[in-house]
mmCIF file of C-alpha atoms in Angstrom:
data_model
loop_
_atom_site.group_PDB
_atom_site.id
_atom_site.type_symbol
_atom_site.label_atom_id
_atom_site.label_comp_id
_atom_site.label_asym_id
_atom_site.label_seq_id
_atom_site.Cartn_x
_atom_site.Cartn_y
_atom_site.Cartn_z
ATOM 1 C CA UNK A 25 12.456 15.493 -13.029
ATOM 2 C CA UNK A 26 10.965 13.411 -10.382
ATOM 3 C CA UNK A 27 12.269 14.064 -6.852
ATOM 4 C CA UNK A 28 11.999 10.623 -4.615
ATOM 5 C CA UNK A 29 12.651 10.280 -1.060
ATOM 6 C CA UNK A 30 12.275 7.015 0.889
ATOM 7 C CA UNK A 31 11.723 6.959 4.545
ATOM 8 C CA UNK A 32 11.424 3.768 6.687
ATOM 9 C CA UNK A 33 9.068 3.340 9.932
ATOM 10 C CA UNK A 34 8.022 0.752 11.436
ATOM 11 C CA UNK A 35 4.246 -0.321 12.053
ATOM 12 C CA UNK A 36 2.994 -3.695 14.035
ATOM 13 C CA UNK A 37 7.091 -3.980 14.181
ATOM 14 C CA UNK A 38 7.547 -4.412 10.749
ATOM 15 C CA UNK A 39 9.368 -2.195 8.416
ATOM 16 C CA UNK A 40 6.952 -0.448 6.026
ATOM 17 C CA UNK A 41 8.438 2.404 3.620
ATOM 18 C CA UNK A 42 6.710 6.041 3.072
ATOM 19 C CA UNK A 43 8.019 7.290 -0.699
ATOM 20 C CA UNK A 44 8.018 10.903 -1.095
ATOM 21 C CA UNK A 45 7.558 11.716 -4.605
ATOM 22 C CA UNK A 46 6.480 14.919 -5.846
ATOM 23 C CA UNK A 47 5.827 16.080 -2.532
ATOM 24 C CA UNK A 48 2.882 12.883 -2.415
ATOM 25 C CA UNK A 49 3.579 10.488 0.150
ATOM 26 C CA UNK A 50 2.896 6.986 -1.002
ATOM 27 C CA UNK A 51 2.994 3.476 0.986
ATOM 28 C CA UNK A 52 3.946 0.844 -1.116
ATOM 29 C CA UNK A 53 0.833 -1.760 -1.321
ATOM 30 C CA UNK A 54 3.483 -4.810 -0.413
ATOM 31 C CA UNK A 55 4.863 -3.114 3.016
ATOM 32 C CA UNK A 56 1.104 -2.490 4.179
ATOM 33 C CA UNK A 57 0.291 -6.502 3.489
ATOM 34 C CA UNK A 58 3.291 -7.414 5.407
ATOM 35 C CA UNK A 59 2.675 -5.144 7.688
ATOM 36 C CA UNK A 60 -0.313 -6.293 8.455
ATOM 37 C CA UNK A 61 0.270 -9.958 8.128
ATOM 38 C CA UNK A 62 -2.086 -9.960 4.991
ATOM 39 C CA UNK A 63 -1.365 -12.078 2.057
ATOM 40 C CA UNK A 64 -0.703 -9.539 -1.040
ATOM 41 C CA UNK A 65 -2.944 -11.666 -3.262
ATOM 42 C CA UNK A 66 -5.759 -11.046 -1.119
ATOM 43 C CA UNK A 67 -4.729 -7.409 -1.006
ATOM 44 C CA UNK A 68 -4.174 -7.128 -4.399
ATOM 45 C CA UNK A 69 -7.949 -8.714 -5.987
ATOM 46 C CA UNK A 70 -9.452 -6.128 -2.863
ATOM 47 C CA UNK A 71 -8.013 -3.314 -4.965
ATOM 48 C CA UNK A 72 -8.874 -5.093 -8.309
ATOM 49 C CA UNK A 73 -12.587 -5.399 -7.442
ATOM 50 C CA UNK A 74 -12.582 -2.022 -5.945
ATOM 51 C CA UNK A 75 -10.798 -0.295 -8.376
ATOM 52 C CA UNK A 76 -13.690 2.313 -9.346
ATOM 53 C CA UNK A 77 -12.553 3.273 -5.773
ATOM 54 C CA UNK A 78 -8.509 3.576 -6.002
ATOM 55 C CA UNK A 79 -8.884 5.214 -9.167
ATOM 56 C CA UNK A 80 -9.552 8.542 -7.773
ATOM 57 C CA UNK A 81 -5.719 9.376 -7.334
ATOM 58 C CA UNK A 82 -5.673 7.071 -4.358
ATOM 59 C CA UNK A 83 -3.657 4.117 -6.251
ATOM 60 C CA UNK A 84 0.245 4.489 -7.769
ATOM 61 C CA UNK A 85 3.375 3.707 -8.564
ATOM 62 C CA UNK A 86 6.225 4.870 -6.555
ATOM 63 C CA UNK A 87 9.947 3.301 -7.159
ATOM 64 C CA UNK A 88 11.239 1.589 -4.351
ATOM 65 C CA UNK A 89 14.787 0.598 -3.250
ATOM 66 C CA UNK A 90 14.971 -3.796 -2.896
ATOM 67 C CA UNK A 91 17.623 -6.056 -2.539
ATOM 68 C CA UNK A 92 17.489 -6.501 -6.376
ATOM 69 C CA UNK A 93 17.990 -2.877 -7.407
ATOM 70 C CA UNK A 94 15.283 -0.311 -7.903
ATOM 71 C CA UNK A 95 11.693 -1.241 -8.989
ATOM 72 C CA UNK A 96 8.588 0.152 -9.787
ATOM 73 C CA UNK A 97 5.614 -1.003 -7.324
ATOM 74 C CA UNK A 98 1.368 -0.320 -6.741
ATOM 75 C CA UNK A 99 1.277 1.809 -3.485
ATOM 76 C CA UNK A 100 -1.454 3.746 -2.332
ATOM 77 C CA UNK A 101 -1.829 7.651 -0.863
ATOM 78 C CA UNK A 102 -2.991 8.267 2.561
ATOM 79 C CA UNK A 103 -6.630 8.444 1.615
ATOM 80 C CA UNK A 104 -5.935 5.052 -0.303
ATOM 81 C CA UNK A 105 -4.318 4.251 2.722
ATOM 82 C CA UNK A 106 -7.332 4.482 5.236
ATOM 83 C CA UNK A 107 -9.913 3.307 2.175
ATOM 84 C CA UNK A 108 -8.279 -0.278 1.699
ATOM 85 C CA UNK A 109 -7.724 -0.656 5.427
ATOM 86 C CA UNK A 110 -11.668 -0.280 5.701
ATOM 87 C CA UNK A 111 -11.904 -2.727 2.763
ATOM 88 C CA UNK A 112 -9.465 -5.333 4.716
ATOM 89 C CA UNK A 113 -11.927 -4.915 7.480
ATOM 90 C CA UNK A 114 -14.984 -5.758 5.246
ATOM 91 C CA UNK A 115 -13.088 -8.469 3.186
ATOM 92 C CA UNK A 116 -12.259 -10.168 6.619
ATOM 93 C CA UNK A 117 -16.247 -9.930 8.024
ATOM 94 C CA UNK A 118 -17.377 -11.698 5.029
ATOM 95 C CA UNK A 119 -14.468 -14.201 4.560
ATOM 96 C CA UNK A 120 -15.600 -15.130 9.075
ATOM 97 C CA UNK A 121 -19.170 -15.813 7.525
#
């Protein structure tokens, strides 16, 4: 049986969500783009062309409480976490030139 726990926080005053799930602590890839005022396409083709990268165990799904009901989303671990941040950063140097 899976055991879930969802904690809320706040980052750049937004509300982003931490899953606990099997003692893993995911963030849900949608929260960080808000978060970050990043559009989630964008986000989501950096993972697609890196995905060698998020493969490692980095990349998820977690299930996620929304206005709708419960669904299943893409969320990342806290070294997934830290390696798409530094791929955000990239993306954005090249997108400036």
């Amino acid at each position: 049986m899976t055991d879930i726990h969802e904690i809320v926080d706040r980052f750049s005053d937004k509300d982003i969500r931490i899953i606990e799930q099997d003692g893993d602590f995911w963030i849900p890839v949608v929260d960080m783009a808000r978060a970050m005022n990043y559009d989630i396409d964008k986000l989501r083709k950096i993972i697609s062309r890196n995905i060698a990268v998020f493969s490692q165990g980095m990349l998820g799904e977690v299930t996620v409480s929304t206005p709708g009901g419960k669904q299943v989303a893409k969320a990342v671990n806290e070294v997934g976490f830290y390696s798409l941040i530094s791929k955000i950063s990239i993306n954005s140097i090249e997108d400036d030139n």
